[in-house]
GROMACS .gro file of N, CA, C and O in nm:
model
  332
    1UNK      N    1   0.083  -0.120   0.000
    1UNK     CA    2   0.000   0.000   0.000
    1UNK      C    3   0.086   0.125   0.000
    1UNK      O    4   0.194   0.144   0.056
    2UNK      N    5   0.012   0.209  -0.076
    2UNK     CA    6   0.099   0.327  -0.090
    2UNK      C    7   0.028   0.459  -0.057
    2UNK      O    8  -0.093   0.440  -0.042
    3UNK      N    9   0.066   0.586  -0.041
    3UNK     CA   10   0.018   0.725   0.015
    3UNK      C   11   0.088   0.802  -0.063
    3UNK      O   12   0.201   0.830  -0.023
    4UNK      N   13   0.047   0.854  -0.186
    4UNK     CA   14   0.141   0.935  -0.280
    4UNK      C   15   0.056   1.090  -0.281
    4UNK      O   16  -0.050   1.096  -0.218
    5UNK      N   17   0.098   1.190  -0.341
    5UNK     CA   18   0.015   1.295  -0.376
    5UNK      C   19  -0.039   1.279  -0.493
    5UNK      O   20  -0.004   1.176  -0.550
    6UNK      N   21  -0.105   1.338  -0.544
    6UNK     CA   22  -0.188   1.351  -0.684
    6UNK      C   23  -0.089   1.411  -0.760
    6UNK      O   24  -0.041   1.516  -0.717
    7UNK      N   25  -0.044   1.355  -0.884
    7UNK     CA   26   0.015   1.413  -0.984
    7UNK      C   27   0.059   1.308  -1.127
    7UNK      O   28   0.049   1.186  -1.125
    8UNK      N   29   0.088   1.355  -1.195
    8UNK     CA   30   0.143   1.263  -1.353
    8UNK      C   31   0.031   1.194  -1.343
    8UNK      O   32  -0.081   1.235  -1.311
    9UNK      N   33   0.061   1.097  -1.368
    9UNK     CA   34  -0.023   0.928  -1.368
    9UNK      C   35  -0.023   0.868  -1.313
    9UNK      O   36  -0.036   0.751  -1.349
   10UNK      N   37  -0.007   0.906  -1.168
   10UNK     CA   38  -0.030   0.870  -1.006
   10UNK      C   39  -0.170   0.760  -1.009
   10UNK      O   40  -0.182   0.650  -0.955
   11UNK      N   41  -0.268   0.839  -1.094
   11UNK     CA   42  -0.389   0.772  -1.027
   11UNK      C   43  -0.417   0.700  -1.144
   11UNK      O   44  -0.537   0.706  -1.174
   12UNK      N   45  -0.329   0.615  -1.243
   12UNK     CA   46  -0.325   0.543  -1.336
   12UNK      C   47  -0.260   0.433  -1.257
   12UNK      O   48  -0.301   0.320  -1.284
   13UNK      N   49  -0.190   0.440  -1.188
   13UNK     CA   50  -0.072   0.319  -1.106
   13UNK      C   51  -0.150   0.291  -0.990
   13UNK      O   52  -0.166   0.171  -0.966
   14UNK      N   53  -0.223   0.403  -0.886
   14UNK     CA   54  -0.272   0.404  -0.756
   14UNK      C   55  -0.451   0.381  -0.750
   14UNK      O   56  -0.534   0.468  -0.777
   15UNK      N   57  -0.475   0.272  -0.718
   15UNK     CA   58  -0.639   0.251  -0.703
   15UNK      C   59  -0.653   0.308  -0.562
   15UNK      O   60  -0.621   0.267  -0.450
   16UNK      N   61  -0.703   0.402  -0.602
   16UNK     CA   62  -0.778   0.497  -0.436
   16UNK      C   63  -0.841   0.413  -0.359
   16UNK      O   64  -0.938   0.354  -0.407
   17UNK      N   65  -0.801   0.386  -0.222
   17UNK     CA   66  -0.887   0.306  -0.149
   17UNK      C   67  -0.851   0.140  -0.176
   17UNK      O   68  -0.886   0.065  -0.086
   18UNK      N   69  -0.801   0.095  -0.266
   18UNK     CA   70  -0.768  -0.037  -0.340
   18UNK      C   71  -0.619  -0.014  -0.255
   18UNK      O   72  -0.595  -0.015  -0.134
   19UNK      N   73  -0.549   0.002  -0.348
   19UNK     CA   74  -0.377  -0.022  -0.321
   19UNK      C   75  -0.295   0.095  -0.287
   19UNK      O   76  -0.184   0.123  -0.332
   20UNK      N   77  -0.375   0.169  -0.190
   20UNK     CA   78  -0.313   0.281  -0.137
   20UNK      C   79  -0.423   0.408  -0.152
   20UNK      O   80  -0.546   0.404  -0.158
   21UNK      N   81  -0.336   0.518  -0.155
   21UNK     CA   82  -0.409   0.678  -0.127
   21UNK      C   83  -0.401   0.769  -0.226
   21UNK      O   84  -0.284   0.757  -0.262
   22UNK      N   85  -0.446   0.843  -0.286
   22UNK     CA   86  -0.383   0.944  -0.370
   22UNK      C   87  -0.450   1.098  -0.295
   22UNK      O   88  -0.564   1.144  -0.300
   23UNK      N   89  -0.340   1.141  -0.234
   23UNK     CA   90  -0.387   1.262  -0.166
   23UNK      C   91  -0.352   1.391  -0.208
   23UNK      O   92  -0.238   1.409  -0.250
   24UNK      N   93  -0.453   1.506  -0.202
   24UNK     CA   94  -0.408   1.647  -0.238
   24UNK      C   95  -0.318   1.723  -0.131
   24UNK      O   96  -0.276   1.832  -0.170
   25UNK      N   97  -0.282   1.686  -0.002
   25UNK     CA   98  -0.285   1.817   0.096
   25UNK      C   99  -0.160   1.709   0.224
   25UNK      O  100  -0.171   1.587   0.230
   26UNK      N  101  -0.070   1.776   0.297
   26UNK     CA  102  -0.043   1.697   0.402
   26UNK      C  103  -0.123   1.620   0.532
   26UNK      O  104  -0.093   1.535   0.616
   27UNK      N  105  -0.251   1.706   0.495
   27UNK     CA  106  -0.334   1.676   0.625
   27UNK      C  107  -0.385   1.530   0.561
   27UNK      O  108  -0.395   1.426   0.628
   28UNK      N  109  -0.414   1.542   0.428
   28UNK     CA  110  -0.470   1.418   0.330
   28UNK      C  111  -0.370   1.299   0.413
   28UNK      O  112  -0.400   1.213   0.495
   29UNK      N  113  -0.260   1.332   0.359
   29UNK     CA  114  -0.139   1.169   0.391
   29UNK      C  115  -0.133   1.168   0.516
   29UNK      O  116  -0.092   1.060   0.558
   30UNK      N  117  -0.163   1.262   0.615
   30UNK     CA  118  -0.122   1.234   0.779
   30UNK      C  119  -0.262   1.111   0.803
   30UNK      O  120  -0.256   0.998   0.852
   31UNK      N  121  -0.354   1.169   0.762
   31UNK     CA  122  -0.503   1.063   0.735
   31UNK      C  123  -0.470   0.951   0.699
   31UNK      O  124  -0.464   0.851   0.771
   32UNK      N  125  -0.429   0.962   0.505
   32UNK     CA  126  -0.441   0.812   0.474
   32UNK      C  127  -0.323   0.731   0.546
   32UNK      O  128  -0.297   0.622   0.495
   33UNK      N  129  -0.245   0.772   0.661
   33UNK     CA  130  -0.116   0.689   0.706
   33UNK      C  131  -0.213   0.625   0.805
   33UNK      O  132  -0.200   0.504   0.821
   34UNK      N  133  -0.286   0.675   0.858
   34UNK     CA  134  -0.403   0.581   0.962
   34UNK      C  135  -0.456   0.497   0.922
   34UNK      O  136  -0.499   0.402   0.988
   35UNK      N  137  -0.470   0.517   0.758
   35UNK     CA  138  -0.577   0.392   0.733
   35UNK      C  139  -0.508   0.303   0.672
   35UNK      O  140  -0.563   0.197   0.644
   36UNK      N  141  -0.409   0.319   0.646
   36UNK     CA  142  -0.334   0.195   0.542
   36UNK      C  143  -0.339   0.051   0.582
   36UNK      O  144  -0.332  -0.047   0.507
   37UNK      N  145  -0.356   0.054   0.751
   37UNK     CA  146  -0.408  -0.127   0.782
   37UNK      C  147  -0.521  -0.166   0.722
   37UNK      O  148  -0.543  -0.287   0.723
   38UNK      N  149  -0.638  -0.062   0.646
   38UNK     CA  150  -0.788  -0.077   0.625
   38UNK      C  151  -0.723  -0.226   0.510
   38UNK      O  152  -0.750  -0.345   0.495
   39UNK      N  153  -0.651  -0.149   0.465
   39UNK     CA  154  -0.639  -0.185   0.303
   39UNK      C  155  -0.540  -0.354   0.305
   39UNK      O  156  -0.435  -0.385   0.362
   40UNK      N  157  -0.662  -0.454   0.187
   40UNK     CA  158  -0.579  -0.542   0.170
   40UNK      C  159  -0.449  -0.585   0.108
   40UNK      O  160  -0.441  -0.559  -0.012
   41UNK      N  161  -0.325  -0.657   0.172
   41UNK     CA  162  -0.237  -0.666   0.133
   41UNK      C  163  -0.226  -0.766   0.005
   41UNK      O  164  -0.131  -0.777  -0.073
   42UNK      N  165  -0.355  -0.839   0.005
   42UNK     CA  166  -0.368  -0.978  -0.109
   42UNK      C  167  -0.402  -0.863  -0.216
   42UNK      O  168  -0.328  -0.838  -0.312
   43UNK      N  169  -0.505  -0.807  -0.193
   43UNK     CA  170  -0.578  -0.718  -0.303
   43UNK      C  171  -0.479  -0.607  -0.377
   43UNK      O  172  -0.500  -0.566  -0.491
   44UNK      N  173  -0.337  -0.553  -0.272
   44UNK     CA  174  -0.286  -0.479  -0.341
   44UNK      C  175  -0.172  -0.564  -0.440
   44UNK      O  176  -0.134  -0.506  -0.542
   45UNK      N  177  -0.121  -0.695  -0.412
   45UNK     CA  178  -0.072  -0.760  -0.412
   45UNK      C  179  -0.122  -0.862  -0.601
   45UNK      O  180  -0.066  -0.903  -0.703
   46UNK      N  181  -0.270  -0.855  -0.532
   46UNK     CA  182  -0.340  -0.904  -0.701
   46UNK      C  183  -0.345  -0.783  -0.799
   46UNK      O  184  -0.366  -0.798  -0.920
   47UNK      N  185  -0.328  -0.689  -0.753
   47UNK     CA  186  -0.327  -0.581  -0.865
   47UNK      C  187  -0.215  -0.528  -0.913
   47UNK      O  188  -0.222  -0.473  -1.023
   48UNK      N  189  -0.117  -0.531  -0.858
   48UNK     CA  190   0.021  -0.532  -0.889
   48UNK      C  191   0.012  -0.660  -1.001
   48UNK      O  192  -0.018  -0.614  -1.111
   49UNK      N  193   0.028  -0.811  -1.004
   49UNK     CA  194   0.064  -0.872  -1.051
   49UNK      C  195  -0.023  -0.891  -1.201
   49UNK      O  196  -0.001  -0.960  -1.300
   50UNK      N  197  -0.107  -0.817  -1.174
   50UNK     CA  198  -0.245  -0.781  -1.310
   50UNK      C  199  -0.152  -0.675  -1.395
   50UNK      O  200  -0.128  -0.682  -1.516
   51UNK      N  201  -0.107  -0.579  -1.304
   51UNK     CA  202  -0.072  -0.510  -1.393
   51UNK      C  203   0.090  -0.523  -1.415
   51UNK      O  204   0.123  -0.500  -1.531
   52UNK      N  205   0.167  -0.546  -1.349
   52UNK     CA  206   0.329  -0.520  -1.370
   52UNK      C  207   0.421  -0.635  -1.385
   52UNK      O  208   0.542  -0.620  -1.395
   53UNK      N  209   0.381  -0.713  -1.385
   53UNK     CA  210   0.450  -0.903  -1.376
   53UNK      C  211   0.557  -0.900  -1.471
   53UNK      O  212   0.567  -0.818  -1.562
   54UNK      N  213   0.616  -0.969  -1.453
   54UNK     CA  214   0.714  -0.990  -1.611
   54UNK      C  215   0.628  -1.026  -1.645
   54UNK      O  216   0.552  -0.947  -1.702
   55UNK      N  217   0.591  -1.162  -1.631
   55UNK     CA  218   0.492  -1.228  -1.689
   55UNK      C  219   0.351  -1.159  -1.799
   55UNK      O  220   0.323  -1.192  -1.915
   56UNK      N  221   0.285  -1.058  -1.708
   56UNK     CA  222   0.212  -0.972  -1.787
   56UNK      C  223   0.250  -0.857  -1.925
   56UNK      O  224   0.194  -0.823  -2.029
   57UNK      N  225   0.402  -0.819  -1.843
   57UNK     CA  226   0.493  -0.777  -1.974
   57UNK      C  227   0.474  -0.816  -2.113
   57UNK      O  228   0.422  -0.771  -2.215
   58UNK      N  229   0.551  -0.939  -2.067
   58UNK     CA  230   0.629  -1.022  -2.156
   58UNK      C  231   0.499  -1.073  -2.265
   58UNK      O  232   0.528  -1.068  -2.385
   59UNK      N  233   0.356  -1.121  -2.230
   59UNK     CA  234   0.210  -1.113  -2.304
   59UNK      C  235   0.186  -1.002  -2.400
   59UNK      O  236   0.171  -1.002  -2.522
   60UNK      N  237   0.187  -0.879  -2.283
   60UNK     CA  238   0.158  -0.768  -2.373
   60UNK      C  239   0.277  -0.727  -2.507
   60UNK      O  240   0.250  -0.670  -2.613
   61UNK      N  241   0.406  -0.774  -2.463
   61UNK     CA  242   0.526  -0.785  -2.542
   61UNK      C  243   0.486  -0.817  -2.715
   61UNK      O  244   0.500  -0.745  -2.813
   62UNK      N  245   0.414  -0.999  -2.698
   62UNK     CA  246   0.379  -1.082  -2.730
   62UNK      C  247   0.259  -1.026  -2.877
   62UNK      O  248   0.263  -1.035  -3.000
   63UNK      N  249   0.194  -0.986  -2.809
   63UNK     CA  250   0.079  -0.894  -2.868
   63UNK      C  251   0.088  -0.828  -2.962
   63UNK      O  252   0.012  -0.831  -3.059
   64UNK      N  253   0.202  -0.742  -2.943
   64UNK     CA  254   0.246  -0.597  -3.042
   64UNK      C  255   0.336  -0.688  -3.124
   64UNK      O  256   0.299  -0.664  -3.239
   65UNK      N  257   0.423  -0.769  -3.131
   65UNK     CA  258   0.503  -0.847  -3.226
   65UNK      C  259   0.397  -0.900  -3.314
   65UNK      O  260   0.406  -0.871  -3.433
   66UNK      N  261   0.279  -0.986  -3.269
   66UNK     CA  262   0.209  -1.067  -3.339
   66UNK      C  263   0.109  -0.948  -3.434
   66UNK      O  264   0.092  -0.954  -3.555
   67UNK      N  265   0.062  -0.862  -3.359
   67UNK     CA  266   0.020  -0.728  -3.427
   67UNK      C  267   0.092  -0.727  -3.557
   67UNK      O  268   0.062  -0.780  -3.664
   68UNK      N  269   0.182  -0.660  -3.527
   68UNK     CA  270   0.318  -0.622  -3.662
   68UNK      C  271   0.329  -0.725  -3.724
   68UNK      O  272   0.325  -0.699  -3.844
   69UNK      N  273   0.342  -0.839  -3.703
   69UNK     CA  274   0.406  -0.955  -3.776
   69UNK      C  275   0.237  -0.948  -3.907
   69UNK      O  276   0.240  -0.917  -4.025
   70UNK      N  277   0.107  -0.993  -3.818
   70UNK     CA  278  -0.013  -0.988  -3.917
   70UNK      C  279  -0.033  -0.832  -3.985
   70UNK      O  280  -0.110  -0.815  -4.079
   71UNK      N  281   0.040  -0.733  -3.932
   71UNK     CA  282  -0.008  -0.644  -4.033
   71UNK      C  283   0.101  -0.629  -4.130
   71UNK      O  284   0.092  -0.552  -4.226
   72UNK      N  285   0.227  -0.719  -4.099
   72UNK     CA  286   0.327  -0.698  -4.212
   72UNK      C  287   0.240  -0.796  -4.355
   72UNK      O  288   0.204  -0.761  -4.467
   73UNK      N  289   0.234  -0.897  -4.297
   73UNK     CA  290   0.158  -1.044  -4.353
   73UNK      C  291   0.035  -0.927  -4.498
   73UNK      O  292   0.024  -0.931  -4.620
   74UNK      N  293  -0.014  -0.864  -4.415
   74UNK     CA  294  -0.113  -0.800  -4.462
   74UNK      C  295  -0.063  -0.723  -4.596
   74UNK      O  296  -0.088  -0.744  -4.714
   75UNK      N  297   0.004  -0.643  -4.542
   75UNK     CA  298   0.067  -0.546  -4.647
   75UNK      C  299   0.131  -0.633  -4.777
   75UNK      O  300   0.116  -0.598  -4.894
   76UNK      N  301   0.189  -0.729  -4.743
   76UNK     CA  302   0.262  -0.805  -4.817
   76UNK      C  303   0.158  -0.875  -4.891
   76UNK      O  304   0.208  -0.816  -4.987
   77UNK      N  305   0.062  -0.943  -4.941
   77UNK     CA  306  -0.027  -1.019  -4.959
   77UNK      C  307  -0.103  -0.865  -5.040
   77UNK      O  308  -0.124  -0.883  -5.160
   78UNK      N  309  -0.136  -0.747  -4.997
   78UNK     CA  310  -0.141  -0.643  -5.075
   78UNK      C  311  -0.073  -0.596  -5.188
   78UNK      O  312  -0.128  -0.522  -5.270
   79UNK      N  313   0.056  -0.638  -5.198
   79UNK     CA  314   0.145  -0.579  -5.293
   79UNK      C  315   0.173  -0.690  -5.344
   79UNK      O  316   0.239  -0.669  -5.446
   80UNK      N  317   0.158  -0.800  -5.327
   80UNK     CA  318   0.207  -0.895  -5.441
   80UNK      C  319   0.052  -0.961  -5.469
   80UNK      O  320   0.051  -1.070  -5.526
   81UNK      N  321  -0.034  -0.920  -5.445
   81UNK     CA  322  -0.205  -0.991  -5.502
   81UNK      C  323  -0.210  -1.163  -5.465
   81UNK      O  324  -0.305  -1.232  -5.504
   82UNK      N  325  -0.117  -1.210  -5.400
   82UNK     CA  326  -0.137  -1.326  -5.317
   82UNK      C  327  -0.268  -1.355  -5.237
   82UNK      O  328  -0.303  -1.254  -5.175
   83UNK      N  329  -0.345  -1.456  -5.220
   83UNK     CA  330  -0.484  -1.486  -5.142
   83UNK      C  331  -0.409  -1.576  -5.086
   83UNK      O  332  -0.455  -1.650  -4.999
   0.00000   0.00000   0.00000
């Protein structure tokens, strides 16, 4: 669990209430430092590994190659009139 301020893409990484705090103000983080036992350690723990894994990487990696590879396939099969 984490207690960050609001900024960049803070609240793209940080599920409010989920896997930590995203606070505007010091009085905000002196707060969410009280509650951070609320919050589950499995739950922040499953959302991390949803989003940042090698493992999840290495898929999304996977994806964009196979992307490119069928839209090369594509193009190619365009320019030479191949079915």
């Amino acid at each position: 669990p984490v207690v960050a301020c609001r900024g960049g893409s803070l609240t793209q990484v940080v599920d409010h209430n989920v896997t930590g705090f995203v606070v505007d103000s010091i009085e905000e983080a002196i707060d969410a430092t009280r509650n951070v036992g609320r919050l589950s350690r499995q739950a922040c723990r499953a959302t991390f590994e949803r989003r940042f894994s090698a493992t999840r990487m290495a898929e999304d990696y996977l994806d964009v190659y196979q992307a490119q590879l069928a839209s090369r396939l594509t193009d190619a099969t365009m320019v030479t009139g191949a079915a």
